[in-house]
Tab-separated table of C-alpha atoms in Angstrom:
chain	number	residue	atom	x	y	z
A	1	MET	CA	2.548	4.210	22.128
A	2	PRO	CA	3.325	4.185	17.715
A	3	ASP	CA	1.769	6.376	15.733
A	4	LEU	CA	-0.880	5.368	13.384
A	5	ILE	CA	1.106	6.800	10.488
A	6	THR	CA	4.388	8.183	9.566
A	7	GLN	CA	6.791	8.680	6.645
A	8	ASN	CA	9.254	6.356	4.816
A	9	SER	CA	13.272	7.969	3.979
A	10	LYS	CA	11.318	6.985	-0.350
A	11	LEU	CA	7.612	9.416	1.293
A	12	LYS	CA	10.187	11.973	2.145
A	13	LYS	CA	11.839	12.974	-0.181
A	14	THR	CA	8.693	12.717	-2.430
A	15	SER	CA	6.780	15.366	-0.503
A	16	LYS	CA	9.752	17.335	-0.575
A	17	LEU	CA	10.087	16.886	-4.249
A	18	ILE	CA	6.042	17.752	-4.513
A	19	GLY	CA	5.236	19.947	-2.342
A	20	LEU	CA	2.533	17.670	-0.267
A	21	ARG	CA	1.888	15.815	2.677
A	22	VAL	CA	2.542	12.245	1.878
A	23	PHE	CA	2.410	9.676	4.264
A	24	ASN	CA	1.883	6.340	4.442
A	25	PHE	CA	0.619	2.490	6.649
A	26	GLY	CA	2.065	-0.008	7.612
A	27	ILE	CA	1.460	-3.346	9.226
A	28	PRO	CA	2.837	-6.886	9.372
A	29	ALA	CA	4.556	-7.881	6.735
A	30	PHE	CA	3.510	-12.208	5.137
A	31	GLU	CA	2.406	-13.029	8.926
A	32	ASP	CA	2.536	-11.374	12.087
A	33	ALA	CA	4.648	-11.509	15.940
A	34	ASN	CA	1.384	-14.850	16.944
A	35	GLY	CA	1.556	-15.912	13.288
A	36	LYS	CA	-1.859	-14.556	12.283
A	37	ARG	CA	-1.154	-14.396	7.725
A	38	THR	CA	-1.882	-10.221	7.013
A	39	CYS	CA	-0.459	-10.815	3.600
A	40	PRO	CA	-3.147	-13.935	2.467
A	41	PHE	CA	-2.895	-13.904	-1.201
A	42	ALA	CA	1.225	-13.970	-1.061
A	43	GLY	CA	3.162	-16.628	-3.479
A	44	ALA	CA	6.588	-16.206	-4.898
A	45	CYS	CA	6.908	-12.672	-3.559
A	46	ALA	CA	7.029	-13.592	-0.224
A	47	LYS	CA	10.288	-15.578	-1.119
A	48	PHE	CA	11.927	-11.701	-2.364
A	49	CYS	CA	9.315	-9.338	0.468
A	50	TYR	CA	11.287	-6.079	0.980
A	51	ALA	CA	8.956	-5.735	4.090
A	52	GLN	CA	10.267	-8.529	5.086
A	53	LYS	CA	13.835	-7.071	5.406
A	54	GLY	CA	16.145	-3.757	6.654
A	55	ALA	CA	13.685	-1.503	8.622
A	56	TYR	CA	10.806	-3.740	8.246
A	57	SER	CA	13.773	-6.093	10.595
A	58	TRP	CA	15.180	-4.117	13.380
A	59	SER	CA	13.609	-5.191	17.198
A	60	ASN	CA	12.244	-1.808	17.375
A	61	VAL	CA	10.623	-1.140	14.631
A	62	LYS	CA	8.720	-4.459	14.704
A	63	PRO	CA	6.379	-3.696	17.436
A	64	ALA	CA	4.701	-0.293	15.882
A	65	PHE	CA	3.288	-2.510	12.711
A	66	GLN	CA	2.433	-4.862	15.724
A	67	PHE	CA	0.649	-2.243	16.517
A	68	ARG	CA	-1.200	-0.794	14.068
A	69	TYR	CA	-2.292	-4.202	13.085
A	70	LEU	CA	-4.150	-5.091	16.353
A	71	ALA	CA	-6.286	-1.528	15.681
A	72	THR	CA	-6.495	-2.747	12.546
A	73	LYS	CA	-8.949	-4.874	14.362
A	74	SER	CA	-10.278	-2.101	16.940
A	75	ASN	CA	-13.656	-0.577	16.273
A	76	ASP	CA	-12.138	2.543	16.377
A	77	PHE	CA	-9.918	1.823	14.085
A	78	VAL	CA	-11.534	4.631	11.359
A	79	ASP	CA	-12.215	7.257	13.992
A	80	ASP	CA	-8.705	7.197	14.609
A	81	MET	CA	-7.200	7.180	11.449
A	82	ILE	CA	-9.360	9.411	10.713
A	83	ALA	CA	-8.619	11.879	13.746
A	84	GLU	CA	-4.919	11.042	12.851
A	85	ILE	CA	-4.583	11.747	9.199
A	86	LYS	CA	-7.121	15.631	10.253
A	87	LYS	CA	-3.467	16.026	12.285
A	88	LYS	CA	-1.004	15.433	10.517
A	89	LYS	CA	-2.906	16.752	7.248
A	90	VAL	CA	-1.663	14.471	5.245
A	91	ASP	CA	-2.483	15.394	1.409
A	92	ILE	CA	-1.961	11.473	0.224
A	93	LEU	CA	-1.313	8.081	2.128
A	94	ARG	CA	-0.059	4.937	0.979
A	95	VAL	CA	-2.101	2.554	2.938
A	96	HIS	CA	0.112	-1.067	2.959
A	97	ASP	CA	3.937	0.765	2.849
A	98	SER	CA	3.968	-3.424	4.501
A	99	GLY	CA	1.537	-6.070	4.894
A	100	ASP	CA	-1.911	-6.641	2.289
A	101	TYR	CA	-5.406	-6.242	3.325
A	102	TYR	CA	-6.570	-9.513	4.887
A	103	SER	CA	-10.163	-9.516	4.322
A	104	LYS	CA	-13.515	-8.118	2.854
A	105	GLU	CA	-13.852	-5.873	6.239
A	106	TYR	CA	-11.035	-5.352	7.172
A	107	LEU	CA	-10.918	-3.439	3.441
A	108	ALA	CA	-14.838	-1.870	3.712
A	109	LYS	CA	-13.361	-0.150	6.505
A	110	TRP	CA	-10.493	1.700	4.314
A	111	ILE	CA	-12.843	1.967	1.796
A	112	ASP	CA	-14.836	3.734	4.636
A	113	ILE	CA	-11.859	6.043	5.309
A	114	ALA	CA	-11.295	7.156	1.689
A	115	ARG	CA	-14.774	7.898	1.116
A	116	ARG	CA	-14.900	10.960	4.712
A	117	LEU	CA	-12.285	12.063	3.526
A	118	PRO	CA	-12.473	13.201	-0.112
A	119	GLY	CA	-9.936	16.199	-0.164
A	120	VAL	CA	-7.323	13.334	0.443
A	121	LYS	CA	-6.163	10.081	-2.125
A	122	PHE	CA	-5.036	7.087	-0.840
A	123	TYR	CA	-3.806	4.782	-3.264
A	124	SER	CA	-1.972	0.602	-2.679
A	125	TYR	CA	-0.161	-2.397	-3.696
A	126	THR	CA	-2.498	-5.183	-3.216
A	127	LYS	CA	-2.126	-9.157	-3.807
A	128	SER	CA	-5.059	-9.715	-1.929
A	129	ILE	CA	-6.687	-9.367	-5.707
A	130	PRO	CA	-9.542	-11.557	-4.716
A	131	LEU	CA	-10.727	-8.548	-1.320
A	132	PHE	CA	-12.025	-6.403	-4.229
A	133	ILE	CA	-14.729	-8.210	-6.895
A	134	GLY	CA	-17.921	-6.011	-6.378
A	135	VAL	CA	-16.535	-3.355	-4.371
A	136	ASP	CA	-16.906	0.657	-5.020
A	137	ILE	CA	-14.162	2.240	-5.424
A	138	PRO	CA	-14.124	6.031	-4.456
A	139	ASP	CA	-12.485	7.964	-6.763
A	140	ASN	CA	-10.132	9.232	-4.012
A	141	TYR	CA	-8.425	4.730	-3.981
A	142	ASP	CA	-5.407	4.125	-6.261
A	143	ILE	CA	-5.768	-0.004	-6.348
A	144	ILE	CA	-2.664	-1.628	-8.113
A	145	PHE	CA	-2.720	-5.071	-7.990
A	146	SER	CA	0.778	-6.524	-7.485
A	147	GLU	CA	2.340	-9.472	-9.830
A	148	GLY	CA	3.521	-12.256	-7.815
A	149	GLY	CA	0.608	-13.815	-5.555
A	150	THR	CA	-1.796	-16.507	-6.133
A	151	ARG	CA	-4.403	-14.725	-8.030
A	152	ASP	CA	-2.099	-13.292	-10.484
A	153	ASP	CA	-4.481	-15.116	-12.937
A	154	MET	CA	-7.227	-12.156	-11.839
A	155	ILE	CA	-6.015	-8.764	-12.877
A	156	ASP	CA	-6.849	-8.323	-16.357
A	157	TYR	CA	-3.980	-6.355	-17.883
A	158	ALA	CA	-5.280	-4.199	-21.139
A	159	VAL	CA	-8.011	-2.754	-17.624
A	160	ASP	CA	-6.179	-3.299	-13.439
A	161	ARG	CA	-4.136	-0.683	-13.226
A	162	HIS	CA	-0.413	-3.322	-11.893
A	163	ALA	CA	3.188	-3.812	-10.705
A	164	ARG	CA	5.516	-5.410	-12.092
A	165	ILE	CA	9.338	-6.279	-11.103
A	166	PHE	CA	11.751	-6.000	-13.262
A	167	ASP	CA	15.302	-6.992	-13.116
A	168	SER	CA	16.323	-3.537	-14.422
A	169	TYR	CA	16.045	-0.745	-14.829
A	170	GLU	CA	16.132	-1.818	-19.146
A	171	ASP	CA	14.204	-4.422	-18.539
A	172	LEU	CA	11.584	-1.963	-17.380
A	173	ASP	CA	11.856	0.328	-20.497
A	174	ASN	CA	12.130	-1.792	-22.659
A	175	ALA	CA	8.636	-3.393	-21.440
A	176	GLY	CA	7.283	-0.082	-21.910
A	177	TYR	CA	6.359	0.209	-18.098
A	178	VAL	CA	5.724	3.387	-16.060
A	179	ASN	CA	9.350	3.786	-13.450
A	180	ALA	CA	7.900	3.637	-9.598
A	181	MET	CA	11.625	3.725	-8.052
A	182	GLU	CA	11.751	7.207	-7.714
A	183	SER	CA	9.319	8.547	-6.747
A	184	ASP	CA	6.585	6.305	-5.113
A	185	LEU	CA	3.363	8.514	-6.943
A	186	ASN	CA	4.177	7.586	-10.302
A	187	ALA	CA	2.788	4.455	-9.697
A	188	THR	CA	-0.600	6.496	-9.377
A	189	LYS	CA	-3.110	6.909	-11.076
A	190	TRP	CA	-3.139	10.894	-9.929
A	191	TYR	CA	0.681	10.301	-11.821
A	192	ASN	CA	0.577	9.154	-14.765
A	193	GLN	CA	-1.848	7.908	-17.467
A	194	THR	CA	-1.155	4.025	-18.031
A	195	ASN	CA	-2.327	0.991	-16.206
A	196	LYS	CA	2.139	-0.285	-16.279
A	197	VAL	CA	3.987	0.162	-13.035
A	198	GLY	CA	7.056	-0.946	-12.942
A	199	LEU	CA	10.131	-1.574	-10.396
A	200	VAL	CA	12.936	-2.727	-9.705
A	201	MET	CA	14.629	-5.480	-7.925
A	202	HIS	CA	16.034	-4.376	-4.686
């Protein structure tokens, strides 16, 4: 049975650099094996989604993401996730290196997990902006609205933490965005004070 949380190569590198245990959780990108949408507000991003390429598309990897997606549907998901986070002594967890919040009910499970683990930091890129309206996000949960979805119009660029993808590092720097390519944690409020997160097309 696959683990619920893992470490990709980028987060392993980040963990070594900062001396903290950084893990990630992912579900299938865009849709699951049965065609159920896992990124309900995906827009133009679906055409260049990195989480549908490379290692994410390998035949031995896809079943693990499907397993985790089905696990999110379980009534035991919150307790199971908390148990695994404690077992692996996670300091920081990226929610969704693949996939997104697909319903209000699913989002509520993650909010519950974060509230019950106040000593763990959670962060997440998301295009599911409408699901966050009226939701009280715990201080240990950092949400970064990601451009490229169908509801970019709901991003308040003066206030909301948001991510933009650039064609080059030069374009990213010129626009005044923080580079989150080398260390994913540069995207989070704990490691930078700007709401402008930059990534480069890859």
